[in-house]
């Protein structure tokens, strides 16, 4: 793992020139959550390689190149989305609290609001993007939504529990997109997918 404070953010990874922008990694993570079959996985790999690597990769090298891509995706630190926007690390969640596709408007708005970064135009290194995403202030709409989704209502009185359960339902992620087994965090789900290639 690299140190964001002292190391230069790489534009070359394991001997190959790469596009380190957040877009290829977000694209990958959106699709890993939606892969259902081995054919889907094969299509995902074939599509991900040219998005990430600058130079063409021979098809015979796709498995090794995809493993390298996965290491880059994980190389900036833990993919701990459960703490996004909450200002602190939270306990493991039964349900994911962030989806890059469903929350894209909120992510773009939060980066503009908190950092003055226009994600629709600016290039942001993946590792920097993750660090900024994890550090978003809880006052942003995304921070509030993530907090609502992750809120444990079990110890609340009935009125507060009903209030938060209504909000959780309002901001819930679509069930069909989760692909996460009960008691499995989003991070564990994505790691399990990516580990199949590592």
Short mmCIF file of C-alpha atoms in Angstrom, two decimals:
data_model
loop_
_atom_site.label_atom_id
_atom_site.label_comp_id
_atom_site.label_asym_id
_atom_site.label_seq_id
_atom_site.Cartn_x
_atom_site.Cartn_y
_atom_site.Cartn_z
CA UNK A 1 0.00 0.00 0.00
CA UNK A 2 1.25 3.46 -0.89
CA UNK A 3 1.30 6.42 1.46
CA UNK A 4 -0.75 9.24 -0.04
CA UNK A 5 1.13 11.84 2.00
CA UNK A 6 4.65 10.87 0.97
CA UNK A 7 4.50 8.80 -2.24
CA UNK A 8 3.89 10.09 -5.75
CA UNK A 9 0.60 8.88 -7.16
CA UNK A 10 1.47 6.37 -9.89
CA UNK A 11 0.70 6.81 -13.58
CA UNK A 12 2.50 3.55 -14.28
CA UNK A 13 1.57 0.33 -12.53
CA UNK A 14 3.60 -2.86 -12.45
CA UNK A 15 5.50 -1.89 -15.58
CA UNK A 16 2.58 -0.63 -17.66
CA UNK A 17 1.28 2.88 -18.36
CA UNK A 18 -2.21 3.33 -16.92
CA UNK A 19 -5.10 5.75 -16.79
CA UNK A 20 -5.15 6.38 -13.01
CA UNK A 21 -8.33 8.47 -13.16
CA UNK A 22 -11.21 7.40 -10.93
CA UNK A 23 -13.54 6.64 -13.85
CA UNK A 24 -12.16 3.20 -14.88
CA UNK A 25 -12.19 2.03 -11.24
CA UNK A 26 -15.71 3.30 -10.57
CA UNK A 27 -16.79 1.62 -13.81
CA UNK A 28 -15.21 -1.63 -12.59
CA UNK A 29 -16.77 -1.49 -9.11
CA UNK A 30 -20.22 -0.71 -10.50
CA UNK A 31 -20.02 -3.77 -12.69
CA UNK A 32 -18.52 -6.16 -10.12
CA UNK A 33 -21.64 -5.66 -8.04
CA UNK A 34 -23.79 -6.62 -11.00
CA UNK A 35 -21.87 -9.64 -12.39
CA UNK A 36 -24.02 -12.76 -12.22
CA UNK A 37 -22.33 -15.37 -14.45
CA UNK A 38 -18.87 -16.44 -15.59
CA UNK A 39 -19.71 -15.01 -19.02
CA UNK A 40 -20.43 -11.66 -17.35
CA UNK A 41 -17.04 -11.89 -15.62
CA UNK A 42 -15.26 -12.61 -18.90
CA UNK A 43 -16.95 -9.64 -20.58
CA UNK A 44 -16.10 -7.46 -17.61
CA UNK A 45 -12.40 -8.37 -17.85
CA UNK A 46 -12.31 -7.83 -21.61
CA UNK A 47 -13.90 -4.39 -21.21
CA UNK A 48 -11.89 -3.29 -18.15
CA UNK A 49 -8.40 -3.94 -19.55
CA UNK A 50 -8.50 -1.31 -22.36
CA UNK A 51 -10.11 1.27 -20.04
CA UNK A 52 -7.25 1.06 -17.55
CA UNK A 53 -4.08 0.28 -19.52
CA UNK A 54 -2.83 2.88 -22.00
CA UNK A 55 -1.14 0.41 -24.37
CA UNK A 56 -3.04 -2.54 -25.86
CA UNK A 57 -2.63 -5.82 -23.97
CA UNK A 58 -2.55 -9.16 -25.83
CA UNK A 59 -5.60 -11.27 -24.97
CA UNK A 60 -3.35 -14.05 -23.66
CA UNK A 61 -2.13 -11.63 -20.97
CA UNK A 62 -5.63 -10.55 -19.84
CA UNK A 63 -5.70 -12.70 -16.68
CA UNK A 64 -2.36 -11.33 -15.43
CA UNK A 65 -3.27 -7.78 -16.50
CA UNK A 66 -6.61 -7.96 -14.72
CA UNK A 67 -4.89 -9.15 -11.53
CA UNK A 68 -2.63 -6.10 -11.83
CA UNK A 69 -5.66 -3.85 -12.31
CA UNK A 70 -7.26 -5.34 -9.18
CA UNK A 71 -4.10 -4.68 -7.18
CA UNK A 72 -4.20 -1.05 -8.30
CA UNK A 73 -7.89 -0.81 -7.39
CA UNK A 74 -7.07 -2.03 -3.89
CA UNK A 75 -3.63 -0.40 -3.67
CA UNK A 76 -4.72 2.99 -2.43
CA UNK A 77 -6.07 1.60 0.81
CA UNK A 78 -9.04 -0.44 1.95
CA UNK A 79 -12.16 -0.07 -0.14
CA UNK A 80 -14.11 0.68 3.03
CA UNK A 81 -17.21 2.38 1.66
CA UNK A 82 -19.12 1.85 4.87
CA UNK A 83 -17.30 4.80 6.43
CA UNK A 84 -17.93 7.18 3.54
CA UNK A 85 -19.30 10.50 4.64
CA UNK A 86 -19.79 9.53 8.26
CA UNK A 87 -16.61 11.08 9.55
CA UNK A 88 -15.62 7.88 11.39
CA UNK A 89 -15.32 4.20 10.75
CA UNK A 90 -18.51 2.36 11.48
CA UNK A 91 -19.31 -1.17 12.44
CA UNK A 92 -19.85 -3.67 9.68
CA UNK A 93 -23.14 -3.12 7.94
CA UNK A 94 -25.64 -5.73 6.79
CA UNK A 95 -26.47 -3.56 3.80
CA UNK A 96 -24.25 -1.41 1.61
CA UNK A 97 -24.57 2.32 2.20
CA UNK A 98 -23.16 3.56 -1.13
CA UNK A 99 -23.50 2.57 -4.76
CA UNK A 100 -21.48 4.46 -7.34
CA UNK A 101 -24.23 4.25 -9.96
CA UNK A 102 -27.24 5.00 -7.77
CA UNK A 103 -25.43 7.74 -5.85
CA UNK A 104 -23.54 9.31 -8.75
CA UNK A 105 -25.45 12.62 -8.58
CA UNK A 106 -24.79 12.87 -4.84
CA UNK A 107 -21.10 12.03 -5.28
CA UNK A 108 -20.65 14.68 -7.99
CA UNK A 109 -22.52 17.23 -5.86
CA UNK A 110 -20.59 16.39 -2.69
CA UNK A 111 -17.20 16.76 -4.37
CA UNK A 112 -18.25 20.09 -5.85
CA UNK A 113 -19.66 21.29 -2.52
CA UNK A 114 -16.83 20.09 -0.28
CA UNK A 115 -13.76 20.43 -2.50
CA UNK A 116 -14.69 22.54 -5.51
CA UNK A 117 -13.85 19.55 -7.75
CA UNK A 118 -16.05 19.04 -10.80
CA UNK A 119 -16.02 15.27 -11.27
CA UNK A 120 -17.76 15.68 -14.63
CA UNK A 121 -14.73 17.53 -16.00
CA UNK A 122 -11.71 17.13 -13.68
CA UNK A 123 -9.40 14.14 -13.72
CA UNK A 124 -8.78 12.81 -10.20
CA UNK A 125 -6.38 9.95 -9.42
CA UNK A 126 -8.29 6.93 -8.11
CA UNK A 127 -6.43 6.81 -4.81
CA UNK A 128 -7.01 10.52 -4.21
CA UNK A 129 -10.67 10.10 -5.18
CA UNK A 130 -11.09 7.35 -2.58
CA UNK A 131 -9.40 9.41 0.12
CA UNK A 132 -11.62 12.41 -0.63
CA UNK A 133 -14.74 10.25 -0.79
CA UNK A 134 -14.00 8.76 2.62
CA UNK A 135 -13.38 12.22 4.08
CA UNK A 136 -16.52 13.92 2.77
CA UNK A 137 -18.11 16.07 5.45
CA UNK A 138 -21.30 14.61 6.92
CA UNK A 139 -23.10 17.88 6.08
CA UNK A 140 -23.21 17.02 2.37
CA UNK A 141 -26.41 15.39 1.10
CA UNK A 142 -24.36 12.24 0.36
CA UNK A 143 -22.98 12.23 3.90
CA UNK A 144 -26.48 12.48 5.33
CA UNK A 145 -27.82 9.72 3.08
CA UNK A 146 -24.92 7.38 3.92
CA UNK A 147 -25.49 8.07 7.62
CA UNK A 148 -29.21 7.31 7.27
CA UNK A 149 -28.57 4.06 5.37
CA UNK A 150 -26.06 2.91 7.98
CA UNK A 151 -28.05 3.98 11.04
CA UNK A 152 -28.65 1.22 13.59
CA UNK A 153 -32.21 1.71 14.80
CA UNK A 154 -32.38 -1.30 17.10
CA UNK A 155 -31.77 0.64 20.32
CA UNK A 156 -34.02 3.60 19.51
CA UNK A 157 -37.40 4.39 20.99
CA UNK A 158 -40.34 3.70 18.71
CA UNK A 159 -40.79 7.27 17.42
CA UNK A 160 -37.12 7.68 16.47
CA UNK A 161 -36.97 4.19 15.02
CA UNK A 162 -40.06 4.82 12.85
CA UNK A 163 -38.60 8.13 11.70
CA UNK A 164 -35.25 6.61 10.68
CA UNK A 165 -36.82 3.52 9.15
CA UNK A 166 -38.96 5.79 6.95
CA UNK A 167 -35.83 7.68 5.88
CA UNK A 168 -33.92 4.43 5.31
CA UNK A 169 -36.72 3.20 3.07
CA UNK A 170 -36.76 6.50 1.18
CA UNK A 171 -33.01 6.39 0.50
CA UNK A 172 -32.59 2.62 0.20
CA UNK A 173 -30.53 1.18 -2.61
CA UNK A 174 -32.43 -1.08 -5.02
CA UNK A 175 -32.35 -4.65 -3.71
CA UNK A 176 -31.50 -6.19 -7.06
CA UNK A 177 -28.27 -4.22 -7.29
CA UNK A 178 -26.84 -5.21 -3.97
CA UNK A 179 -25.74 -8.75 -4.64
CA UNK A 180 -24.62 -8.91 -1.02
CA UNK A 181 -25.48 -11.85 1.19
CA UNK A 182 -26.97 -11.11 4.57
CA UNK A 183 -24.19 -10.30 7.07
CA UNK A 184 -21.75 -9.64 4.20
CA UNK A 185 -20.58 -6.08 3.77
CA UNK A 186 -20.27 -4.41 0.38
CA UNK A 187 -16.50 -4.46 0.89
CA UNK A 188 -16.50 -8.22 1.51
CA UNK A 189 -18.65 -8.78 -1.58
CA UNK A 190 -16.38 -6.74 -3.85
CA UNK A 191 -13.22 -8.26 -2.34
CA UNK A 192 -14.59 -11.77 -2.91
CA UNK A 193 -15.24 -10.96 -6.57
CA UNK A 194 -11.85 -9.32 -7.08
CA UNK A 195 -10.03 -12.09 -5.16
CA UNK A 196 -11.20 -14.61 -7.76
CA UNK A 197 -8.67 -12.95 -10.07
CA UNK A 198 -5.89 -12.33 -7.54
#
